[in-house]
Amino acid sequence: MLSALILVPLISAIIVGLWPGTVAPIIIRRVTLAIACGLFLWSLVVGSQFNPQDINQQFSEFIPWIDSLGLTYHLGVDGLSLPLLVLNSLLTCLAISSSETSISRPRFYYTLVLLLNAGVAGAFLAQDLLLFFLFYELELIPLYLLIAIWGGQRRGYAATKFLIYTAISGILILAAFFGLVWLSHSPSFAYEPLLGNTLPLATQLLLLAAIVVGFGIKIPLVPFHTWLPDAHVEASTPISVLLAGILLKLGTYGLLRFGLGLFPQAWAYAAPWLATWAVISVLYGSFNAIAQTDMKKMVAFSSIGHMGYVLLAAAAATPLALLGAVLQMLSHGLISALLFLLVGVVYKKTGTRDIEILRGLLNPERGLPVVGSLMIVGVMASAGIPGMVGFISEFLVFRGSLPVFPTQTLLSMIGTGLTSVYFLLLVNRAFFGRLSEKVTYLPPVQWSDRAPAIVLAILIVILGLQPAWMVHWTESTTTAMLTNYPAVAQVSAISGH
């Protein structure tokens, strides 16, 4: 059942890439979109058969692979990985549907998108540390090529910078995995046997440092963030959707699964420092977003700030905070994907993303009224307005973190106010007022440009009104993750009530 989410896109990518003869680009696009939609439906089937009350890995698949390396093909899914798995399939569908029909080298492009989907799905499903690393590295190559070939004018620089940073991330993570297995005298890289490691605290802290920095680059956290704005600005709109919506979540997922999960004692010791680091990322990302005039760069810096909330919740490590961390990953995936889609439509129709040039795009006759309305929905959700999915996730993060780290939580809450500031600047300058003379008589927005954004906007509102649909998948798992966690944070939380 789970292997299908990996093997189908892998085999499909090979078929699409190696199919003999000439195939019309529109046919390739339709076939790839059908495959992606099938994967999304299959992920929903997995979700429908998932037992939220079972805290163990479900639908497990185990095949011995390379005994000499201790590598096994072991897959499983729980409440932490399942929502991200569904999000990966959904955003792949929307990214393909928002891709240009006249894109150059379509066969190669869609092959890379399918490989990217397979790599991310494999990373979320892997229950073997080395298997996770292989999938973690697999997604690197397609994304690098997607930026380097179909990106903007400085695509080579942005793609190379992304490659270097992510390669360093992989080296650190692999070193930590090897160190853990070697020092624990484990015969394999299987995840579950390593949960009960009894390494000295100093050793755990050293390994945890490599884990945190490795995944911190991927999230990204300050000061390892500089690759992200460049990658977003140069990447095409569909690739920005995948990058912000799901690929950054590999970093936060890795922190929870392999940082908190494998080193609970060291995590508790380092938690105050991690919470402070989260505050720095939140405020730095927010203030930089305010300073931007490029809409896409503004959204990119907002991602840095909002990913800091996940680190804050993980540092607090209370049941409510961890639940909020997972919901924050989901909500940010939906909201950032919506914002990048809309910025892409604005750029496609006006030829610019500069809010100093754009003005009056909500004009009902000659502007982009539907795009502007959807943009308002997106920025409201990102700012945590009640009734939107962003509100419930941030509320859980702050409520769960406040009793443990009150100062860091209150400082992070300033980031929510700053989000309102920079997105109000964006909406006020670009969408209100008289339509700028430099961007008059805009071409109409086609239904294919609107549909992916409308789907995301509907989900943002529905899940904001019915957050229980997300919570029931995850709550038991995030609570069980704290079984071996020192009682410091939980006792602090209780005393705060």
Coordinates of C-alpha atoms in Angstrom, one line a residue:
M1 CA 0.0 0.0 0.0
L2 CA 2.7 2.5 0.9
S3 CA 5.2 1.4 -1.7
A4 CA 2.7 2.5 -4.4
L5 CA 3.2 6.1 -3.3
I6 CA 6.9 5.7 -4.1
L7 CA 7.1 3.2 -6.9
V8 CA 4.2 4.6 -9.0
P9 CA 5.9 8.1 -9.5
L10 CA 9.3 6.4 -9.9
I11 CA 8.1 4.0 -12.6
S12 CA 5.9 6.7 -14.2
A13 CA 8.9 9.1 -14.3
I14 CA 10.9 6.4 -16.2
I15 CA 8.1 5.8 -18.6
V16 CA 7.5 9.5 -19.3
G17 CA 11.2 10.1 -19.7
L18 CA 12.0 7.1 -22.0
W19 CA 8.8 6.8 -24.0
P20 CA 9.9 6.3 -27.6
G21 CA 9.0 8.7 -30.3
T22 CA 7.6 12.2 -30.1
V23 CA 4.7 12.9 -27.8
A24 CA 2.7 16.2 -27.8
P25 CA 3.5 18.3 -24.7
I26 CA -0.2 18.5 -23.8
I27 CA -0.5 14.7 -23.7
I28 CA 2.6 14.5 -21.4
R29 CA 1.1 17.1 -19.1
R30 CA -2.3 15.3 -18.9
V31 CA -0.8 11.9 -18.3
T32 CA 1.4 13.3 -15.5
L33 CA -1.4 15.2 -14.0
A34 CA -3.6 12.0 -14.0
I35 CA -0.8 10.1 -12.3
A36 CA -0.4 12.8 -9.6
C37 CA -4.2 12.9 -9.0
G38 CA -4.2 9.1 -8.7
L39 CA -1.4 9.4 -6.1
F40 CA -3.4 12.0 -4.2
L41 CA -6.5 9.8 -4.2
W42 CA -4.4 6.8 -3.0
S43 CA -3.0 8.9 -0.2
L44 CA -6.6 9.6 0.9
V45 CA -7.3 5.9 0.8
V46 CA -4.4 5.3 3.1
G47 CA -5.8 8.1 5.3
S48 CA -9.3 6.6 5.3
Q49 CA -7.9 3.2 6.5
F50 CA -5.5 4.8 9.1
N51 CA -6.4 4.2 12.7
P52 CA -5.8 7.5 14.5
Q53 CA -5.8 5.8 17.9
D54 CA -2.9 3.4 17.0
I55 CA 0.4 5.1 17.9
N56 CA 2.5 2.5 16.1
Q57 CA 3.7 2.6 12.5
Q58 CA 0.8 1.4 10.4
F59 CA 0.8 -0.4 7.0
S60 CA 4.4 -1.4 7.6
E61 CA 6.4 -3.0 4.8
F62 CA 9.7 -4.7 5.6
I63 CA 12.1 -6.2 3.1
P64 CA 15.8 -7.0 3.9
W65 CA 18.0 -5.1 1.5
I66 CA 21.7 -4.8 2.0
D67 CA 22.6 -6.8 5.1
S68 CA 26.3 -5.8 5.0
L69 CA 25.3 -2.1 5.5
G70 CA 22.4 -2.8 7.8
L71 CA 20.0 -1.2 5.3
T72 CA 16.4 -2.4 5.1
Y73 CA 13.5 -1.3 3.0
H74 CA 11.2 -0.5 5.9
L75 CA 8.2 1.8 5.4
G76 CA 5.5 2.9 7.8
V77 CA 3.1 5.8 8.5
D78 CA 1.9 7.4 11.7
G79 CA 0.1 10.6 12.6
L80 CA 3.2 12.7 12.1
S81 CA 3.9 11.6 8.5
L82 CA 0.4 10.9 7.2
P83 CA -0.8 14.6 6.9
L84 CA 2.5 15.6 5.2
L85 CA 2.2 12.6 2.8
V86 CA -1.3 13.8 1.8
L87 CA 0.0 17.4 1.5
N88 CA 2.8 16.2 -0.8
S89 CA 0.4 14.5 -3.2
L90 CA -2.0 17.4 -3.2
L91 CA 0.6 20.1 -3.9
T92 CA 2.2 17.9 -6.7
C93 CA -1.2 17.9 -8.4
L94 CA -1.6 21.6 -8.1
A95 CA 2.0 22.3 -9.2
I96 CA 1.5 20.2 -12.4
S97 CA -1.9 21.8 -13.1
S98 CA -0.3 25.3 -12.7
S99 CA 2.6 24.6 -15.0
E100 CA 2.7 26.3 -18.4
T101 CA 1.3 24.2 -21.2
S102 CA 4.0 25.5 -23.5
I103 CA 6.9 24.8 -21.1
S104 CA 10.2 23.8 -22.8
R105 CA 11.4 20.3 -22.6
P106 CA 8.1 19.0 -21.1
R107 CA 9.1 15.4 -20.9
F108 CA 12.2 16.1 -18.8
Y109 CA 10.3 18.6 -16.7
Y110 CA 7.4 16.3 -15.7
T111 CA 9.9 13.4 -15.1
L112 CA 11.7 15.5 -12.6
V113 CA 8.4 16.5 -10.8
L114 CA 7.5 12.9 -10.5
L115 CA 10.9 12.0 -9.1
L116 CA 10.6 14.8 -6.6
N117 CA 7.2 13.5 -5.4
A118 CA 8.7 10.0 -5.0
G119 CA 11.7 11.3 -3.0
V120 CA 9.6 13.3 -0.6
A121 CA 7.1 10.5 -0.1
G122 CA 9.9 8.0 0.6
A123 CA 11.5 10.3 3.1
F124 CA 8.2 10.6 5.1
L125 CA 7.6 6.9 5.0
A126 CA 11.1 5.6 5.7
Q127 CA 11.6 3.7 9.0
D128 CA 15.2 3.2 8.4
L129 CA 17.7 6.0 9.0
L130 CA 19.8 5.2 5.9
L131 CA 16.7 4.7 3.7
F132 CA 15.5 8.1 4.9
F133 CA 18.8 9.7 3.9
L134 CA 18.7 8.1 0.4
F135 CA 15.2 9.6 -0.2
Y136 CA 16.3 12.9 1.4
E137 CA 19.1 13.1 -1.1
L138 CA 17.0 11.9 -4.0
E139 CA 14.7 15.0 -3.9
L140 CA 17.8 17.2 -4.1
I141 CA 18.7 16.4 -7.7
P142 CA 15.3 17.0 -9.4
L143 CA 14.8 20.2 -7.5
Y144 CA 18.3 21.5 -8.5
L145 CA 17.6 20.8 -12.1
L146 CA 14.1 22.3 -12.0
I147 CA 15.5 25.6 -10.7
A148 CA 18.6 25.5 -12.9
I149 CA 16.8 24.8 -16.2
W150 CA 13.4 26.5 -15.8
G151 CA 14.3 29.3 -13.4
G152 CA 14.9 33.0 -13.9
Q153 CA 17.9 35.0 -15.1
R154 CA 20.1 34.1 -12.1
R155 CA 18.9 30.5 -12.0
G156 CA 22.4 29.0 -12.1
Y157 CA 23.5 30.9 -9.1
A158 CA 20.3 30.1 -7.1
A159 CA 20.4 26.4 -8.0
T160 CA 24.1 26.0 -7.2
K161 CA 23.6 27.8 -3.8
F162 CA 20.7 25.5 -3.0
L163 CA 22.8 22.5 -4.0
I164 CA 25.7 23.5 -1.8
Y165 CA 23.6 24.2 1.3
T166 CA 21.5 21.1 0.9
A167 CA 24.6 18.9 0.4
I168 CA 26.1 20.2 3.6
S169 CA 22.7 19.5 5.3
G170 CA 22.9 15.9 4.0
I171 CA 26.5 15.4 5.2
L172 CA 25.7 16.5 8.7
I173 CA 22.6 14.3 8.9
L174 CA 24.4 11.3 7.6
A175 CA 27.3 11.8 10.0
A176 CA 24.8 12.0 12.9
F177 CA 23.1 8.8 11.7
F178 CA 26.4 6.9 11.3
G179 CA 27.6 8.1 14.7
L180 CA 24.4 7.1 16.4
V181 CA 24.4 3.6 14.9
W182 CA 28.1 3.0 15.6
L183 CA 28.1 4.3 19.2
S184 CA 24.9 2.4 20.0
H185 CA 26.4 -0.8 18.5
S186 CA 23.2 -1.3 16.5
P187 CA 23.4 -4.0 13.8
S188 CA 21.2 -1.9 11.5
F189 CA 19.9 1.6 10.8
A190 CA 16.4 0.6 11.8
Y191 CA 14.6 3.5 13.5
E192 CA 12.7 1.9 16.4
P193 CA 15.6 0.0 18.0
L194 CA 17.5 3.3 18.3
L195 CA 14.8 5.0 20.2
G196 CA 16.0 3.5 23.5
N197 CA 19.7 4.4 23.1
T198 CA 21.5 5.1 26.4
L199 CA 24.4 7.2 25.1
P200 CA 26.0 9.7 27.5
L201 CA 24.4 13.2 27.4
A202 CA 27.5 14.8 26.0
T203 CA 27.5 12.3 23.1
Q204 CA 23.8 12.9 22.5
L205 CA 24.3 16.6 22.4
L206 CA 27.0 16.3 19.8
L207 CA 24.9 14.1 17.6
L208 CA 21.8 16.3 18.2
A209 CA 23.8 19.4 17.1
A210 CA 24.6 17.8 13.8
I211 CA 20.9 16.8 13.4
V212 CA 19.6 20.3 14.3
V213 CA 22.0 22.2 12.0
G214 CA 21.5 19.7 9.2
F215 CA 17.7 20.0 9.3
G216 CA 18.0 23.7 10.2
I217 CA 19.5 24.3 6.8
K218 CA 16.6 22.6 5.2
I219 CA 13.9 24.5 7.1
P220 CA 15.7 27.0 6.9
L221 CA 16.6 28.7 10.2
V222 CA 18.7 31.8 10.5
P223 CA 21.6 32.0 9.7
F224 CA 21.3 29.1 7.2
H225 CA 18.5 30.7 5.3
T226 CA 20.2 32.7 2.6
W227 CA 19.6 30.1 -0.1
L228 CA 15.8 30.2 0.2
P229 CA 15.0 33.7 -1.0
D230 CA 17.3 33.3 -4.0
A231 CA 15.8 29.9 -4.8
H232 CA 12.3 31.2 -4.6
V233 CA 12.9 34.3 -6.7
E234 CA 14.5 32.3 -9.5
A235 CA 12.3 29.2 -9.4
S236 CA 9.2 29.0 -11.5
T237 CA 5.8 29.3 -9.8
P238 CA 5.0 25.6 -9.6
I239 CA 8.5 24.8 -8.2
S240 CA 8.1 27.5 -5.6
V241 CA 4.8 25.9 -4.6
L242 CA 6.5 22.6 -4.0
L243 CA 9.6 24.1 -2.3
A244 CA 7.7 26.2 0.2
G245 CA 4.7 23.9 0.5
I246 CA 6.3 20.6 1.2
L247 CA 10.1 20.4 0.8
L248 CA 10.8 22.8 3.7
K249 CA 8.7 20.4 5.8
L250 CA 11.4 17.7 5.4
G251 CA 13.4 19.9 7.8
T252 CA 10.8 20.3 10.5
Y253 CA 9.7 16.7 10.1
G254 CA 13.3 15.6 10.6
L255 CA 13.7 17.7 13.7
L256 CA 10.7 16.1 15.3
R257 CA 11.3 12.5 14.1
F258 CA 15.1 12.3 14.5
G259 CA 15.9 15.1 16.9
L260 CA 13.2 15.0 19.6
G261 CA 12.5 11.3 18.8
L262 CA 16.0 9.9 19.1
F263 CA 17.6 12.3 21.6
P264 CA 14.8 13.3 24.1
Q265 CA 17.3 13.9 27.0
A266 CA 19.6 16.0 24.9
W267 CA 16.6 17.8 23.4
A268 CA 15.3 18.8 26.8
Y269 CA 18.7 20.1 27.8
A270 CA 19.0 22.2 24.6
A271 CA 15.3 23.3 24.5
P272 CA 15.8 26.8 25.9
W273 CA 18.5 27.5 23.3
L274 CA 16.3 26.1 20.5
A275 CA 13.4 28.3 21.6
T276 CA 15.6 31.3 21.5
W277 CA 16.8 30.3 18.1
A278 CA 13.2 30.1 17.0
V279 CA 12.6 33.7 18.2
I280 CA 15.5 34.9 16.2
S281 CA 14.3 33.2 13.0
V282 CA 10.7 34.5 13.5
L283 CA 11.7 38.1 14.0
Y284 CA 14.5 38.1 11.4
G285 CA 12.3 36.6 8.8
S286 CA 9.4 39.0 9.6
F287 CA 11.5 42.2 9.6
N288 CA 13.2 41.2 6.3
A289 CA 9.8 40.6 4.8
I290 CA 8.8 44.1 5.7
A291 CA 11.8 45.5 3.8
Q292 CA 11.0 43.7 0.5
T293 CA 9.4 45.3 -2.5
D294 CA 9.5 42.0 -4.5
M295 CA 6.3 40.2 -3.7
K296 CA 7.9 36.8 -4.1
K297 CA 10.8 37.6 -1.9
M298 CA 8.4 38.9 0.7
V299 CA 6.5 35.6 0.8
A300 CA 9.9 33.7 0.9
F301 CA 11.0 35.6 4.0
S302 CA 7.6 35.1 5.6
S303 CA 8.3 31.3 5.3
I304 CA 11.4 31.7 7.4
G305 CA 9.4 33.4 10.1
H306 CA 6.6 30.9 10.1
M307 CA 8.9 27.9 10.2
G308 CA 10.4 29.4 13.3
Y309 CA 7.0 28.7 15.1
V310 CA 7.5 25.0 14.5
L311 CA 10.9 25.1 16.2
L312 CA 9.4 26.9 19.1
A313 CA 6.7 24.3 19.5
A314 CA 9.2 21.5 19.2
A315 CA 11.4 23.1 21.8
A316 CA 8.5 23.4 24.3
A317 CA 7.6 19.7 23.6
T318 CA 4.3 19.7 25.3
P319 CA 1.5 17.6 23.8
L320 CA -0.4 20.7 22.7
A321 CA 2.7 22.4 21.3
L322 CA 3.7 19.3 19.2
L323 CA 0.2 19.1 17.9
G324 CA 0.4 22.7 16.9
A325 CA 3.8 22.1 15.2
V326 CA 2.3 19.5 12.9
L327 CA -0.7 21.7 12.2
Q328 CA 1.6 24.7 11.5
M329 CA 3.5 22.6 8.9
L330 CA 0.2 21.8 7.2
S331 CA -1.2 25.3 7.4
H332 CA 2.0 26.9 6.1
G333 CA 2.1 24.4 3.3
L334 CA -1.4 25.4 2.1
I335 CA -1.0 29.1 2.7
S336 CA 2.5 29.5 1.2
A337 CA 1.4 27.5 -1.9
L338 CA -1.6 29.8 -2.3
L339 CA 0.5 32.9 -2.0
F340 CA 3.2 31.8 -4.5
L341 CA 0.5 30.7 -7.0
L342 CA -1.1 34.1 -6.8
V343 CA 2.2 36.0 -7.0
G344 CA 3.0 33.9 -10.1
V345 CA -0.3 34.9 -11.8
V346 CA 0.4 38.6 -11.0
Y347 CA 3.8 38.3 -12.5
K348 CA 2.5 36.4 -15.6
K349 CA -0.1 39.1 -16.3
T350 CA 1.8 42.2 -15.4
G351 CA 5.4 41.3 -16.0
T352 CA 6.5 42.6 -12.6
R353 CA 6.3 41.7 -8.9
D354 CA 7.4 45.1 -7.6
I355 CA 4.9 46.5 -5.2
E356 CA 6.3 50.0 -5.9
I357 CA 5.0 49.6 -9.5
L358 CA 1.9 47.6 -9.0
R359 CA -1.3 49.3 -7.8
G360 CA -5.0 48.9 -8.1
L361 CA -5.1 45.3 -9.1
L362 CA -8.5 44.8 -7.5
N363 CA -10.0 47.0 -10.2
P364 CA -13.1 44.9 -11.3
E365 CA -12.9 46.0 -14.9
R366 CA -9.2 46.1 -15.9
G367 CA -7.4 44.6 -13.0
L368 CA -7.2 41.1 -11.4
P369 CA -10.2 41.1 -9.0
V370 CA -10.4 37.4 -8.4
V371 CA -6.7 37.1 -7.9
G372 CA -6.8 40.1 -5.5
S373 CA -9.6 38.5 -3.5
L374 CA -7.8 35.2 -3.2
M375 CA -4.7 37.1 -2.2
I376 CA -6.6 38.8 0.6
V377 CA -7.7 35.3 1.8
G378 CA -4.1 34.1 1.7
V379 CA -2.7 37.0 3.7
M380 CA -5.5 36.9 6.3
A381 CA -4.7 33.2 6.8
S382 CA -1.0 33.8 7.1
A383 CA -1.7 36.6 9.6
G384 CA -3.6 34.2 11.8
I385 CA -7.1 35.6 11.4
P386 CA -9.7 33.4 13.2
G387 CA -11.7 31.2 10.9
M388 CA -8.6 30.4 8.8
V389 CA -6.3 27.4 9.1
G390 CA -3.3 29.6 10.1
F391 CA -5.1 30.8 13.3
I392 CA -5.7 27.4 14.9
S393 CA -2.1 26.2 14.2
E394 CA -0.5 29.3 15.6
F395 CA -2.9 29.3 18.6
L396 CA -1.9 25.7 19.5
V397 CA 1.8 26.5 19.1
F398 CA 1.6 29.6 21.4
R399 CA -0.8 28.0 23.9
G400 CA 1.4 24.9 24.2
S401 CA 4.7 26.8 24.4
L402 CA 3.7 29.7 26.7
P403 CA 3.8 27.8 30.0
V404 CA 7.3 26.4 29.2
F405 CA 8.9 29.4 27.5
P406 CA 6.8 32.5 28.2
T407 CA 9.4 35.0 27.1
Q408 CA 10.3 33.3 23.8
T409 CA 6.6 32.7 23.1
L410 CA 5.6 36.3 23.7
L411 CA 8.5 37.5 21.4
S412 CA 7.4 35.0 18.7
M413 CA 3.9 36.3 18.9
I414 CA 5.2 39.6 17.7
G415 CA 5.9 37.8 14.5
T416 CA 2.2 37.4 14.0
G417 CA 1.7 41.1 14.3
L418 CA 4.6 41.7 11.9
T419 CA 3.0 39.3 9.4
S420 CA 0.0 41.6 9.3
V421 CA 2.2 44.6 8.7
Y422 CA 4.1 43.3 5.7
F423 CA 1.2 41.6 4.1
L424 CA -0.9 44.7 4.6
L425 CA 1.8 46.7 2.8
L426 CA 1.6 44.2 0.0
V427 CA -2.1 44.2 -0.4
N428 CA -2.5 48.0 0.2
R429 CA 0.1 48.9 -2.4
A430 CA -0.5 46.3 -5.1
F431 CA -4.2 45.8 -5.0
F432 CA -5.9 48.9 -3.7
G433 CA -6.0 52.4 -5.2
R434 CA -6.2 53.4 -8.8
L435 CA -4.8 50.9 -11.3
S436 CA -1.2 51.8 -12.2
E437 CA -0.8 53.3 -15.7
K438 CA 2.2 50.9 -16.2
V439 CA 0.0 47.8 -15.9
T440 CA -3.3 48.7 -17.5
Y441 CA -5.4 46.5 -19.8
L442 CA -4.2 43.3 -18.3
P443 CA -5.0 40.0 -20.1
P444 CA -7.8 38.0 -18.6
V445 CA -6.9 35.3 -16.1
Q446 CA -7.7 31.8 -17.4
W447 CA -9.6 29.2 -15.4
S448 CA -6.4 27.0 -15.3
D449 CA -4.6 29.9 -13.5
R450 CA -7.4 30.3 -11.0
A451 CA -8.4 26.7 -10.2
P452 CA -5.3 25.6 -8.1
A453 CA -5.5 28.8 -6.0
I454 CA -9.3 28.4 -5.5
V455 CA -8.8 24.8 -4.3
L456 CA -6.2 25.9 -1.7
A457 CA -8.3 28.9 -0.6
I458 CA -11.3 26.6 0.0
L459 CA -9.1 24.1 2.0
I460 CA -7.7 27.0 4.1
V461 CA -11.2 28.1 5.1
I462 CA -12.7 24.6 5.6
L463 CA -9.8 23.4 7.7
G464 CA -9.8 26.6 9.7
L465 CA -13.5 26.1 10.5
Q466 CA -13.1 22.3 11.1
P467 CA -9.5 21.8 12.5
A468 CA -10.6 18.5 14.1
W469 CA -10.2 17.0 10.6
M470 CA -6.5 17.6 10.9
V471 CA -6.2 17.0 14.7
H472 CA -7.7 13.5 14.8
W473 CA -4.9 12.1 12.5
T474 CA -2.1 13.5 14.6
E475 CA -3.0 14.0 18.3
S476 CA -2.3 10.4 19.5
T477 CA 1.0 10.2 17.8
T478 CA 2.3 13.6 19.0
T479 CA 1.3 12.8 22.6
A480 CA 3.0 9.4 22.4
M481 CA 6.2 11.0 21.1
L482 CA 6.7 12.5 24.6
T483 CA 6.6 9.1 26.4
N484 CA 10.4 9.0 26.8
Y485 CA 10.7 12.8 27.1
P486 CA 12.0 14.2 30.5
A487 CA 9.1 15.6 32.6
V488 CA 10.6 19.1 32.8
A489 CA 8.5 20.6 30.1
Q490 CA 5.4 18.8 31.0
V491 CA 5.7 19.6 34.7
S492 CA 6.2 23.3 33.7
A493 CA 3.1 23.2 31.5
I494 CA 1.0 21.7 34.3
S495 CA 2.2 24.3 36.8
G496 CA 1.3 27.0 34.4
H497 CA -2.4 26.1 34.3

